[in-house]
Each structure stands twice: as C-alpha cells, then as structure tokens.
mmCIF file of C-alpha atoms and ligand atoms in Angstrom:
data_model
loop_
_atom_site.group_PDB
_atom_site.id
_atom_site.type_symbol
_atom_site.label_atom_id
_atom_site.label_comp_id
_atom_site.label_asym_id
_atom_site.label_seq_id
_atom_site.Cartn_x
_atom_site.Cartn_y
_atom_site.Cartn_z
ATOM 1 C CA UNK N 37 120.861 77.014 -87.836
ATOM 2 C CA UNK N 38 123.181 74.082 -87.437
ATOM 3 C CA UNK N 39 125.835 72.903 -89.856
ATOM 4 C CA UNK N 40 128.303 70.072 -90.253
ATOM 5 C CA UNK N 41 131.830 71.372 -89.660
ATOM 6 C CA UNK N 42 134.766 69.282 -90.904
ATOM 7 C CA UNK N 43 138.388 69.963 -91.891
ATOM 8 C CA UNK N 44 137.100 70.227 -95.486
ATOM 9 C CA UNK N 45 134.461 72.902 -94.836
ATOM 10 C CA UNK N 46 136.979 74.863 -92.770
ATOM 11 C CA UNK N 47 139.848 74.577 -95.259
ATOM 12 C CA UNK N 48 137.759 75.447 -98.341
ATOM 13 C CA UNK N 49 135.357 77.908 -96.732
ATOM 14 C CA UNK N 50 132.245 76.004 -97.858
ATOM 15 C CA UNK N 51 129.029 75.247 -95.958
ATOM 16 C CA UNK N 52 128.359 71.606 -96.863
ATOM 17 C CA UNK N 53 131.192 69.022 -97.155
ATOM 18 C CA UNK N 54 130.226 68.000 -100.694
ATOM 19 C CA UNK N 55 132.556 68.345 -103.697
ATOM 20 C CA UNK N 56 131.446 68.122 -107.329
ATOM 21 C CA UNK N 57 134.369 66.246 -108.860
ATOM 22 C CA UNK N 58 135.786 66.863 -112.324
ATOM 23 C CA UNK N 59 133.546 65.538 -115.096
ATOM 24 C CA UNK N 60 134.562 65.688 -118.738
ATOM 25 C CA UNK N 61 132.069 67.829 -120.810
ATOM 26 C CA UNK N 62 129.988 68.534 -117.702
ATOM 27 C CA UNK N 63 132.148 70.628 -115.349
ATOM 28 C CA UNK N 64 131.374 73.970 -117.010
ATOM 29 C CA UNK N 65 130.345 77.293 -115.426
ATOM 30 C CA UNK N 66 126.539 76.863 -114.976
ATOM 31 C CA UNK N 67 126.905 73.595 -113.020
ATOM 32 C CA UNK N 68 130.027 74.644 -111.125
ATOM 33 C CA UNK N 69 128.472 77.917 -110.001
ATOM 34 C CA UNK N 70 125.212 76.172 -109.033
ATOM 35 C CA UNK N 71 127.068 73.699 -106.787
ATOM 36 C CA UNK N 72 129.123 76.436 -105.138
ATOM 37 C CA UNK N 73 126.053 78.662 -104.678
ATOM 38 C CA UNK N 74 124.289 75.690 -103.057
ATOM 39 C CA UNK N 75 127.071 75.495 -100.445
ATOM 40 C CA UNK N 76 129.241 72.723 -101.905
ATOM 41 C CA UNK N 77 132.420 73.035 -103.970
ATOM 42 C CA UNK N 78 131.951 73.256 -107.742
ATOM 43 C CA UNK N 79 134.907 72.240 -109.935
ATOM 44 C CA UNK N 80 135.596 73.257 -113.547
ATOM 45 C CA UNK N 81 137.053 70.461 -115.691
ATOM 46 C CA UNK N 82 140.070 71.942 -117.472
ATOM 47 C CA UNK N 83 140.280 69.287 -120.207
ATOM 48 C CA UNK N 84 136.718 70.025 -121.328
ATOM 49 C CA UNK N 85 138.123 73.258 -122.769
ATOM 50 C CA UNK N 86 139.942 73.076 -126.119
ATOM 51 C CA UNK N 87 142.934 75.083 -124.839
ATOM 52 C CA UNK N 88 144.182 77.028 -121.793
ATOM 53 C CA UNK N 89 142.846 80.387 -123.020
ATOM 54 C CA UNK N 90 139.351 78.878 -123.193
ATOM 55 C CA UNK N 91 139.784 77.757 -119.584
ATOM 56 C CA UNK N 92 140.617 81.357 -118.677
ATOM 57 C CA UNK N 93 137.285 82.466 -120.170
ATOM 58 C CA UNK N 94 135.319 79.829 -118.256
ATOM 59 C CA UNK N 95 137.014 80.780 -114.967
ATOM 60 C CA UNK N 96 135.945 84.389 -115.535
ATOM 61 C CA UNK N 97 132.416 83.278 -116.492
ATOM 62 C CA UNK N 98 132.137 81.258 -113.302
ATOM 63 C CA UNK N 99 133.201 84.268 -111.244
ATOM 64 C CA UNK N 100 130.356 86.241 -112.839
ATOM 65 C CA UNK N 101 127.942 83.568 -111.610
ATOM 66 C CA UNK N 102 129.207 83.061 -108.055
ATOM 67 C CA UNK N 103 131.391 84.766 -105.487
ATOM 68 C CA UNK N 104 131.697 81.484 -103.544
ATOM 69 C CA UNK N 105 134.804 79.244 -103.738
ATOM 70 C CA UNK N 106 135.171 76.902 -106.715
ATOM 71 C CA UNK N 107 138.076 74.871 -108.114
ATOM 72 C CA UNK N 108 139.669 73.572 -111.308
ATOM 73 C CA UNK N 109 140.256 69.867 -112.117
ATOM 74 C CA UNK N 110 143.215 68.613 -114.145
ATOM 75 C CA UNK N 111 143.191 64.883 -114.910
ATOM 76 C CA UNK N 112 146.332 63.099 -116.146
ATOM 77 C CA UNK N 113 145.310 59.972 -118.069
ATOM 78 C CA UNK N 114 145.990 58.506 -121.496
ATOM 79 C CA UNK N 115 144.208 60.640 -124.100
ATOM 80 C CA UNK N 116 143.825 60.655 -127.868
ATOM 81 C CA UNK N 117 145.067 64.251 -128.232
ATOM 82 C CA UNK N 118 147.624 65.013 -125.486
ATOM 83 C CA UNK N 119 146.355 68.106 -123.611
ATOM 84 C CA UNK N 120 148.522 71.108 -122.703
ATOM 85 C CA UNK N 121 148.529 70.270 -118.990
ATOM 86 C CA UNK N 122 151.148 72.890 -118.147
ATOM 87 C CA UNK N 123 149.225 75.594 -119.990
ATOM 88 C CA UNK N 124 145.996 74.725 -118.162
ATOM 89 C CA UNK N 125 147.847 74.787 -114.833
ATOM 90 C CA UNK N 126 149.471 78.144 -115.579
ATOM 91 C CA UNK N 127 146.159 79.759 -116.558
ATOM 92 C CA UNK N 128 144.447 78.473 -113.389
ATOM 93 C CA UNK N 129 147.198 80.055 -111.273
ATOM 94 C CA UNK N 130 147.216 83.279 -113.318
ATOM 95 C CA UNK N 131 143.469 83.601 -112.814
ATOM 96 C CA UNK N 132 143.865 83.302 -109.061
ATOM 97 C CA UNK N 133 142.292 79.860 -108.650
ATOM 98 C CA UNK N 134 143.074 78.726 -105.099
ATOM 99 C CA UNK N 135 141.555 75.231 -105.155
ATOM 100 C CA UNK N 136 142.802 72.531 -107.536
ATOM 101 C CA UNK N 137 141.690 68.938 -107.990
ATOM 102 C CA UNK N 138 144.325 66.717 -109.572
ATOM 103 C CA UNK N 139 143.744 63.117 -110.659
ATOM 104 C CA UNK N 140 145.468 60.403 -112.642
ATOM 105 C CA UNK N 141 148.994 59.231 -113.256
ATOM 106 C CA UNK N 142 152.267 60.868 -112.168
ATOM 107 C CA UNK N 143 150.750 64.019 -110.650
ATOM 108 C CA UNK N 144 154.022 64.982 -108.857
ATOM 109 C CA UNK N 145 155.136 67.895 -111.042
ATOM 110 C CA UNK N 146 151.630 69.416 -111.130
ATOM 111 C CA UNK N 147 151.171 69.105 -107.370
ATOM 112 C CA UNK N 148 154.569 70.713 -106.834
ATOM 113 C CA UNK N 149 153.661 73.597 -109.159
ATOM 114 C CA UNK N 150 150.320 74.274 -107.473
ATOM 115 C CA UNK N 151 151.755 74.057 -103.956
ATOM 116 C CA UNK N 152 154.526 76.478 -104.941
ATOM 117 C CA UNK N 153 151.718 78.848 -105.978
ATOM 118 C CA UNK N 154 149.852 78.565 -102.664
ATOM 119 C CA UNK N 155 146.942 76.522 -103.969
ATOM 120 C CA UNK N 156 144.944 74.055 -101.909
ATOM 121 C CA UNK N 157 145.333 70.724 -103.720
ATOM 122 C CA UNK N 158 142.777 67.912 -103.550
ATOM 123 C CA UNK N 159 144.238 64.822 -105.163
ATOM 124 C CA UNK N 160 142.009 61.986 -106.285
ATOM 125 C CA UNK N 161 143.447 58.485 -106.061
ATOM 126 C CA UNK N 162 142.329 54.884 -105.903
ATOM 127 C CA UNK N 163 144.942 53.177 -103.717
ATOM 128 C CA UNK N 164 146.418 53.825 -100.259
ATOM 129 C CA UNK N 165 149.919 53.623 -101.765
ATOM 130 C CA UNK N 166 149.167 56.484 -104.179
ATOM 131 C CA UNK N 167 147.416 58.439 -101.420
ATOM 132 C CA UNK N 168 150.490 58.225 -99.190
ATOM 133 C CA UNK N 169 152.746 59.225 -102.028
ATOM 134 C CA UNK N 170 150.567 62.285 -102.786
ATOM 135 C CA UNK N 171 150.566 63.109 -99.081
ATOM 136 C CA UNK N 172 154.372 63.175 -99.159
ATOM 137 C CA UNK N 173 154.155 65.586 -102.121
ATOM 138 C CA UNK N 174 152.202 67.979 -99.907
ATOM 139 C CA UNK N 175 148.571 67.662 -101.040
ATOM 140 C CA UNK N 176 146.061 69.161 -98.632
ATOM 141 C CA UNK N 177 143.164 66.731 -99.095
ATOM 142 C CA UNK N 178 142.922 63.270 -100.614
ATOM 143 C CA UNK N 179 139.840 62.243 -102.545
ATOM 144 C CA UNK N 180 139.698 58.468 -102.174
ATOM 145 C CA UNK N 181 137.942 56.851 -105.096
ATOM 146 C CA UNK N 182 136.483 53.376 -104.448
ATOM 147 C CA UNK N 183 135.546 50.581 -106.827
ATOM 148 C CA UNK N 184 132.021 52.038 -107.138
ATOM 149 C CA UNK N 185 133.199 55.187 -108.914
ATOM 150 C CA UNK N 186 132.436 56.398 -112.418
ATOM 151 C CA UNK N 187 135.360 56.819 -114.778
ATOM 152 C CA UNK N 188 138.771 55.454 -113.853
ATOM 153 C CA UNK N 189 138.866 53.318 -110.648
ATOM 154 C CA UNK N 190 142.410 51.997 -111.076
ATOM 155 C CA UNK N 191 143.138 48.280 -111.326
ATOM 156 C CA UNK N 192 142.900 47.046 -107.733
ATOM 157 C CA UNK N 193 139.116 46.827 -107.236
ATOM 158 C CA UNK N 194 138.952 47.764 -103.558
ATOM 159 C CA UNK N 195 135.462 48.837 -102.498
ATOM 160 C CA UNK N 196 134.909 52.111 -100.698
ATOM 161 C CA UNK N 197 134.216 50.644 -97.249
ATOM 162 C CA UNK N 198 137.611 48.998 -96.824
ATOM 163 C CA UNK N 199 139.504 51.659 -98.776
ATOM 164 C CA UNK N 200 138.167 54.463 -96.557
ATOM 165 C CA UNK N 201 138.789 52.508 -93.361
ATOM 166 C CA UNK N 202 142.352 51.934 -94.606
ATOM 167 C CA UNK N 203 142.626 55.670 -95.286
ATOM 168 C CA UNK N 204 141.631 56.282 -91.653
ATOM 169 C CA UNK N 205 144.461 53.977 -90.529
ATOM 170 C CA UNK N 206 147.141 55.309 -92.840
ATOM 171 C CA UNK N 207 146.618 58.987 -93.705
ATOM 172 C CA UNK N 208 147.418 62.076 -91.711
ATOM 173 C CA UNK N 209 145.830 64.681 -94.011
ATOM 174 C CA UNK N 210 142.035 65.018 -94.362
ATOM 175 C CA UNK N 211 140.379 62.803 -96.966
ATOM 176 C CA UNK N 212 137.005 62.706 -98.658
ATOM 177 C CA UNK N 213 135.056 59.735 -99.975
ATOM 178 C CA UNK N 214 134.417 59.331 -103.668
ATOM 179 C CA UNK N 215 132.505 56.698 -105.606
ATOM 180 C CA UNK N 216 129.001 55.618 -104.610
ATOM 181 C CA UNK N 217 127.770 58.769 -102.872
ATOM 182 C CA UNK N 218 124.470 60.467 -103.647
ATOM 183 C CA UNK N 219 122.588 61.238 -100.446
ATOM 184 C CA UNK N 220 122.705 62.181 -96.771
ATOM 185 C CA UNK N 221 123.009 58.559 -95.724
ATOM 186 C CA UNK N 222 126.177 58.354 -97.806
ATOM 187 C CA UNK N 223 127.572 61.551 -96.321
ATOM 188 C CA UNK N 224 126.864 60.358 -92.767
ATOM 189 C CA UNK N 225 128.517 57.001 -93.461
ATOM 190 C CA UNK N 226 131.566 58.703 -94.953
ATOM 191 C CA UNK N 227 131.920 60.896 -91.871
ATOM 192 C CA UNK N 228 131.707 57.737 -89.759
ATOM 193 C CA UNK N 229 134.599 56.290 -91.751
ATOM 194 C CA UNK N 230 136.688 59.293 -90.816
ATOM 195 C CA UNK N 231 136.152 61.297 -93.995
ATOM 196 C CA UNK N 232 135.957 65.082 -94.037
ATOM 197 C CA UNK N 233 133.273 65.003 -96.750
ATOM 198 C CA UNK N 234 132.216 63.382 -100.001
ATOM 199 C CA UNK N 235 132.828 63.811 -103.705
ATOM 200 C CA UNK N 236 129.929 63.261 -106.130
ATOM 201 C CA UNK N 237 129.986 63.080 -109.928
ATOM 202 C CA UNK N 238 127.121 61.003 -111.319
ATOM 203 C CA UNK N 239 124.685 62.525 -108.786
ATOM 204 C CA UNK N 240 125.495 66.055 -109.997
ATOM 205 C CA UNK N 241 125.273 64.851 -113.620
ATOM 206 C CA UNK N 242 121.555 64.349 -112.951
ATOM 207 C CA UNK N 243 120.598 67.838 -111.730
ATOM 208 C CA UNK N 244 118.649 70.672 -113.350
ATOM 209 C CA UNK N 245 121.818 72.729 -113.918
ATOM 210 C CA UNK N 246 123.844 69.840 -115.384
ATOM 211 C CA UNK N 247 124.540 70.796 -119.017
ATOM 212 C CA UNK N 248 123.413 67.524 -120.605
ATOM 213 C CA UNK N 249 120.337 66.482 -122.597
ATOM 214 C CA UNK N 250 117.155 65.823 -120.586
ATOM 215 C CA UNK N 251 116.910 62.290 -122.073
ATOM 216 C CA UNK N 252 120.195 61.321 -120.414
ATOM 217 C CA UNK N 253 119.056 62.643 -117.031
ATOM 218 C CA UNK N 254 115.849 60.593 -117.401
ATOM 219 C CA UNK N 255 117.921 57.569 -118.422
ATOM 220 C CA UNK N 256 119.953 57.935 -115.208
ATOM 221 C CA UNK N 257 116.755 58.077 -113.125
ATOM 222 C CA UNK N 258 115.445 54.942 -114.870
ATOM 223 C CA UNK N 259 118.750 53.042 -114.446
ATOM 224 C CA UNK N 260 119.841 50.750 -111.644
ATOM 225 C CA UNK N 261 123.089 49.744 -109.950
ATOM 226 C CA UNK N 262 123.385 47.030 -112.615
ATOM 227 C CA UNK N 263 123.692 49.452 -115.522
ATOM 228 C CA UNK N 264 127.441 50.151 -115.569
ATOM 229 C CA UNK N 265 130.329 48.157 -117.001
ATOM 230 C CA UNK N 266 134.131 48.312 -116.928
ATOM 231 C CA UNK N 267 135.873 48.956 -120.247
ATOM 232 C CA UNK N 268 139.643 49.106 -120.899
ATOM 233 C CA UNK N 269 140.358 46.375 -118.321
ATOM 234 C CA UNK N 270 142.732 44.675 -120.719
ATOM 235 C CA UNK N 271 144.536 47.983 -121.434
ATOM 236 C CA UNK N 272 145.100 48.667 -117.703
ATOM 237 C CA UNK N 273 143.170 51.944 -118.077
ATOM 238 C CA UNK N 274 139.892 50.615 -116.636
ATOM 239 C CA UNK N 275 136.899 52.936 -116.825
ATOM 240 C CA UNK N 276 133.397 52.452 -115.405
ATOM 241 C CA UNK N 277 130.887 53.673 -117.952
ATOM 242 C CA UNK N 278 127.186 53.360 -118.757
ATOM 243 C CA UNK N 279 126.304 49.888 -120.069
ATOM 244 C CA UNK N 280 125.089 50.380 -123.635
ATOM 245 C CA UNK N 281 125.654 49.022 -127.139
ATOM 246 C CA UNK N 282 129.010 50.748 -127.557
ATOM 247 C CA UNK N 283 130.486 49.779 -124.177
ATOM 248 C CA UNK N 284 129.329 46.164 -124.606
ATOM 249 C CA UNK N 285 130.950 46.105 -128.049
ATOM 250 C CA UNK N 286 134.203 47.343 -126.505
ATOM 251 C CA UNK N 287 134.067 44.635 -123.843
ATOM 252 C CA UNK N 288 133.372 41.979 -126.494
ATOM 253 C CA UNK N 289 136.391 43.144 -128.533
ATOM 254 C CA UNK N 290 138.553 43.051 -125.405
ATOM 255 C CA UNK N 291 137.489 39.433 -124.764
ATOM 256 C CA UNK N 292 138.454 38.337 -128.267
ATOM 257 C CA UNK N 293 141.311 35.787 -128.272
ATOM 258 C CA UNK N 294 144.497 37.815 -128.541
ATOM 259 C CA UNK N 295 142.763 40.901 -127.130
ATOM 260 C CA UNK N 296 142.505 44.293 -128.746
ATOM 261 C CA UNK N 297 144.749 47.311 -129.307
ATOM 262 C CA UNK N 298 143.592 50.807 -128.310
ATOM 263 C CA UNK N 299 143.823 51.916 -131.944
ATOM 264 C CA UNK N 300 141.049 49.443 -132.842
ATOM 265 C CA UNK N 301 138.787 50.918 -130.161
ATOM 266 C CA UNK N 302 139.597 54.571 -130.675
ATOM 267 C CA UNK N 303 136.652 55.569 -132.851
ATOM 268 C CA UNK N 304 134.173 53.725 -130.631
ATOM 269 C CA UNK N 305 135.416 55.192 -127.349
ATOM 270 C CA UNK N 306 136.524 58.716 -128.199
ATOM 271 C CA UNK N 307 135.434 61.467 -125.831
ATOM 272 C CA UNK N 308 134.366 63.539 -128.824
ATOM 273 C CA UNK N 309 131.785 60.856 -129.638
ATOM 274 C CA UNK N 310 130.724 60.487 -125.989
ATOM 275 C CA UNK N 311 130.101 64.217 -125.865
ATOM 276 C CA UNK N 312 127.347 63.789 -128.490
ATOM 277 C CA UNK N 313 125.456 61.534 -126.043
ATOM 278 C CA UNK N 314 125.104 64.564 -123.765
ATOM 279 C CA UNK N 315 124.312 66.936 -126.647
ATOM 280 C CA UNK N 316 121.811 64.840 -128.608
ATOM 281 C CA UNK N 317 120.321 62.723 -125.832
ATOM 282 C CA UNK N 318 120.896 59.251 -127.323
ATOM 283 C CA UNK N 319 122.288 57.118 -124.455
ATOM 284 C CA UNK N 320 123.475 54.449 -126.913
ATOM 285 C CA UNK N 321 125.536 56.698 -129.173
ATOM 286 C CA UNK N 322 128.890 56.581 -127.376
ATOM 287 C CA UNK N 323 130.770 56.037 -124.132
ATOM 288 C CA UNK N 324 129.730 58.061 -121.091
ATOM 289 C CA UNK N 325 130.951 57.692 -117.512
ATOM 290 C CA UNK N 326 128.531 56.607 -114.793
ATOM 291 C CA UNK N 327 128.993 55.123 -111.321
ATOM 292 C CA UNK N 328 127.200 52.257 -109.544
ATOM 293 C CA UNK N 329 125.413 55.036 -107.674
ATOM 294 C CA UNK N 330 123.013 55.111 -110.660
ATOM 295 C CA UNK N 331 120.918 52.801 -108.494
ATOM 296 C CA UNK N 332 120.440 55.511 -105.850
ATOM 297 C CA UNK N 333 119.412 58.349 -108.180
ATOM 298 C CA UNK N 334 115.649 58.751 -108.543
ATOM 299 C CA UNK N 335 115.097 62.408 -109.371
ATOM 300 C CA UNK N 336 116.445 65.499 -111.168
ATOM 301 C CA UNK N 337 116.703 68.175 -108.466
ATOM 302 C CA UNK N 338 118.354 71.584 -108.624
ATOM 303 C CA UNK N 339 121.807 71.622 -107.030
ATOM 304 C CA UNK N 340 120.380 73.798 -104.274
ATOM 305 C CA UNK N 341 117.648 71.288 -103.401
ATOM 306 C CA UNK N 342 120.117 68.388 -103.644
ATOM 307 C CA UNK N 343 122.872 69.860 -101.473
ATOM 308 C CA UNK N 344 120.414 71.118 -98.819
ATOM 309 C CA UNK N 345 118.667 67.740 -98.763
ATOM 310 C CA UNK N 346 121.971 65.903 -98.282
ATOM 311 C CA UNK N 347 122.937 68.277 -95.471
ATOM 312 C CA UNK N 348 119.592 67.854 -93.681
ATOM 313 C CA UNK N 349 119.475 64.060 -94.090
ATOM 314 C CA UNK N 350 123.025 63.671 -92.831
ATOM 315 C CA UNK N 351 122.343 65.894 -89.807
ATOM 316 C CA UNK N 352 119.228 63.873 -88.944
ATOM 317 C CA UNK N 353 121.054 60.556 -89.251
ATOM 318 C CA UNK N 354 124.023 61.719 -87.198
ATOM 319 C CA UNK N 355 121.653 63.164 -84.578
ATOM 320 C CA UNK N 356 119.665 59.945 -84.312
ATOM 321 C CA UNK N 357 122.775 57.763 -83.969
ATOM 322 C CA UNK N 358 123.050 58.761 -80.308
ATOM 323 C CA UNK N 359 119.781 56.925 -79.629
ATOM 324 C CA UNK N 360 121.504 53.629 -80.449
ATOM 325 C CA UNK N 361 123.480 53.955 -77.257
ATOM 326 C CA UNK N 362 121.401 53.025 -74.208
ATOM 327 C CA UNK N 363 122.093 52.529 -70.551
ATOM 328 C CA UNK N 364 122.793 48.866 -69.835
ATOM 329 C CA UNK N 365 119.810 47.054 -68.321
ATOM 330 C CA UNK N 366 120.368 45.994 -64.694
ATOM 331 C CA UNK N 367 120.392 42.234 -64.243
HETATM 332 P P1 NAD J 1297 139.816 60.706 -125.194
HETATM 333 O O1 NAD J 1297 138.840 60.894 -126.307
HETATM 334 O O2 NAD J 1297 141.193 61.235 -125.346
HETATM 335 O O3 NAD J 1297 139.927 59.132 -124.848
HETATM 336 C C1 NAD J 1297 138.742 58.352 -124.623
HETATM 337 C C2 NAD J 1297 139.054 57.307 -123.563
HETATM 338 O O4 NAD J 1297 140.101 56.459 -124.033
HETATM 339 C C3 NAD J 1297 139.529 57.876 -122.227
HETATM 340 O O5 NAD J 1297 138.985 57.115 -121.184
HETATM 341 C C4 NAD J 1297 141.042 57.701 -122.286
HETATM 342 O O6 NAD J 1297 141.616 57.567 -120.994
HETATM 343 C C5 NAD J 1297 141.173 56.439 -123.097
HETATM 344 N N1 NAD J 1297 142.425 56.404 -123.842
HETATM 345 C C6 NAD J 1297 142.904 57.347 -124.688
HETATM 346 N N2 NAD J 1297 144.078 56.960 -125.216
HETATM 347 C C7 NAD J 1297 144.349 55.741 -124.709
HETATM 348 C C8 NAD J 1297 145.414 54.816 -124.870
HETATM 349 N N3 NAD J 1297 146.423 55.064 -125.695
HETATM 350 N N4 NAD J 1297 145.367 53.663 -124.160
HETATM 351 C C9 NAD J 1297 144.345 53.384 -123.334
HETATM 352 N N5 NAD J 1297 143.309 54.219 -123.146
HETATM 353 C C10 NAD J 1297 143.305 55.382 -123.821
HETATM 354 O O7 NAD J 1297 139.193 61.259 -123.840
HETATM 355 P P2 NAD J 1297 138.375 62.584 -123.562
HETATM 356 O O8 NAD J 1297 136.981 62.180 -123.239
HETATM 357 O O9 NAD J 1297 138.629 63.618 -124.605
HETATM 358 O O10 NAD J 1297 139.018 63.043 -122.206
HETATM 359 C C11 NAD J 1297 140.331 63.575 -122.174
HETATM 360 C C12 NAD J 1297 141.023 63.058 -120.949
HETATM 361 O O11 NAD J 1297 140.254 63.334 -119.777
HETATM 362 C C13 NAD J 1297 141.231 61.544 -120.948
HETATM 363 O O12 NAD J 1297 142.481 61.277 -120.382
HETATM 364 C C14 NAD J 1297 140.150 61.041 -120.043
HETATM 365 O O13 NAD J 1297 140.476 59.809 -119.436
HETATM 366 C C15 NAD J 1297 140.080 62.138 -119.046
HETATM 367 N N6 NAD J 1297 138.786 62.165 -118.359
HETATM 368 C C16 NAD J 1297 138.665 63.006 -117.334
HETATM 369 C C17 NAD J 1297 137.502 63.054 -116.621
HETATM 370 C C18 NAD J 1297 137.389 63.972 -115.471
HETATM 371 O O14 NAD J 1297 136.468 63.857 -114.724
HETATM 372 N N7 NAD J 1297 138.293 64.904 -115.301
HETATM 373 C C19 NAD J 1297 136.422 62.270 -116.970
HETATM 374 C C20 NAD J 1297 136.553 61.440 -118.047
HETATM 375 C C21 NAD J 1297 137.741 61.402 -118.742
#
C-alpha cells in the first residue's frame, strides 16, 4: 500500500495528485463525484449553471454522491452573456466549499474574496508573469497551463516543458501541470519537473461518468494529436478546440483580409451551440474544447480505473528510474 505524497495531496487531502479541471458543460455532479471518489480532485464548473442558486443545488447534489473533497471552478473570460461571478463566488462560500479553482483575466478580487473566506485557491494561468502575480495575491497552488491545453492557452505559446521548468525556477508555492496530461508517464514527468501533481480535462471528458454523448467519446478515441485547432487568435482570446467544420470556418473567417469581428462569429461559436455537440453526439455541430492530448487517449475507462491506472503507472516509472543510475565502471 504505497502512495505518491506531494504538497498537493497533503494540502487537499486527496490520494492521487490528479485534478479534474473546470470544463464547461461537463463539470457537473456525476463526473465530479466520480473523480473525487477515485482519489483525485473533482471540480464543479460554476458557469455551467444558469445562475448561482443552481450552483447551490449542484454542490448539494455532489455532497450526496461523495464525502471526499471536491472544488468549484470560476473562469473569468469574455462571454456572450456576462455571468454573475460574485453571486457564484458567494454561493460557493455559503455552501462551505473549501477548494476553489480560478482561471482567466483579472482574478484579483475573486482570489482576495476566497482567501478572506479561508478557501484553498488553485489558480490556473498560462504565463510565469501571471503566476507570480497570483502568488503575490496569496493563491495556494498554481495550475500552469501549457500550449498543449484545451480551451484558452493565452497568447504566448510556451510549451509545457519549458513553462514548468520556468515555474520550478520562479515560484515558491506548489504548482501543478496542465495541458497534455493523460497517463502515468505524464504524471511522473510532471513530478520530475517539480510539479505537485497534474490537471486533466480532455482525459476526463472521455470517461464512463463524463456526461457527454457516447459518439463524442468514441470520436476522441479515434482522434489524434493533429485534430485540434486554435480559434480566436486574431481576437486575442485564443482557444484550442476540436478541428471540425465549424472551427475551420471560424479560422477561415479570421484569415479573411481585414479580419473578423466577434459579432460575426457569435452564432457559430456560442457555448450554447457547443453544448448540443455533447447532447446530440454530432462532433461537427459546434465548437468544443479539446487538447493535443487527444493523441494519447485510446479508451473510455471509468474514473476509478483511470485514476488508479495513472497512480500505478507513475509509481512504476518513478520506481524504475533509480535503475538508470549505475556504479561507474572501473577503468
Ligand atoms: P460563450 O457562449 O459566452 O462564448 C463562446 C466563446 O466565445 C468562448 O470561448 C468565449 O470566451 C468567446 N467569447 C465570448 N465573447 C467574446 C468576445 N466579445 N470576444 C472574444 N471572444 C469572446 O461561452 P460559454 O461556452 O457559454 O462559456 C462561458 C464562459 O466560460 C466563457 O467565458 C468561456 O470562455 C468560459 N469557459 C470556461 C471553461 C472552463 O473550463 N471553466 C471552458 C470553456 C469556456
């Protein structure tokens, strides 16, 4: 009975240093509870709920499904209908949520609010400058999102390897690796780069408990590392999404001489339309986030099987690393 112990497992009280990051339309109670029950950290996505009171209901539902720790994600990015961020934050605190994942632009006021209410704050960011700024605001853990990630990678295009090594040089609080992680090999490599664990989104999207249509899970299994594309580059709100008819149309419009305004893209890219991909199972119907890690995903396991497999693989790899070191041969 061995386990990997890191500052993340100790701080959060979880068995395996694996976090299921916020995912729009996907971070709802059945998946969140399954990840936490499996020994990782499940995270509810606040903005998936239509209003703060609906978030309150999902927090209570999750508690019915697991007594293990879980968190709430609040992401601050441009959106078609501005969400009631303060309301979501207040409800999370009122319901006794102790672990918060923040992400996106200008998180200062939210971080301050959650720290004043004794929450553990994981903040997701894509540059060392933003990580250091969040560290000054008092976050407990940084989730460092590399170029490989699904959703919004920022505009600087630094791959995970260098970004995480830079984090090791610059940060004094624990950090976890995000973007490109799906297996025990990834977890072991992240630990080698000084991380306290990993964050996974796309990998958890393709599990039995993930609340999306079976066709989309099978599409993920059939896809490769070449099946994502960046949209919104020209709007400085870059997002890595699944490469399909809609995302390629968006890219083509962005490349038009003179570019494109968000208003012209709105109906193509809306989250409400993307949600129907997950509901109806047509991968071409709208925009849906996916990371380069698509290339590493070859099955649809339960969260329990997945998290245990990652733990075991990582332990084996870390254990076998010692064998690389040998006594020097005598001349
Ligand atoms: P939405 O329908 O409001 O917008 C769809 C996409 O267009 C999003 O990527 C959004 O960032 C972008 N967008 C909206 N207005 C824009 C503008 N004026 N300029 C440039 N880009 C713009 O998005 P949604 O699916 O309802 O999601 C709501 C919010 O949650 C968005 O901010 C979205 O980015 C964010 N989100 C969060 C997660 C997460 O994991 N927490 C995942 C995906 C999206």
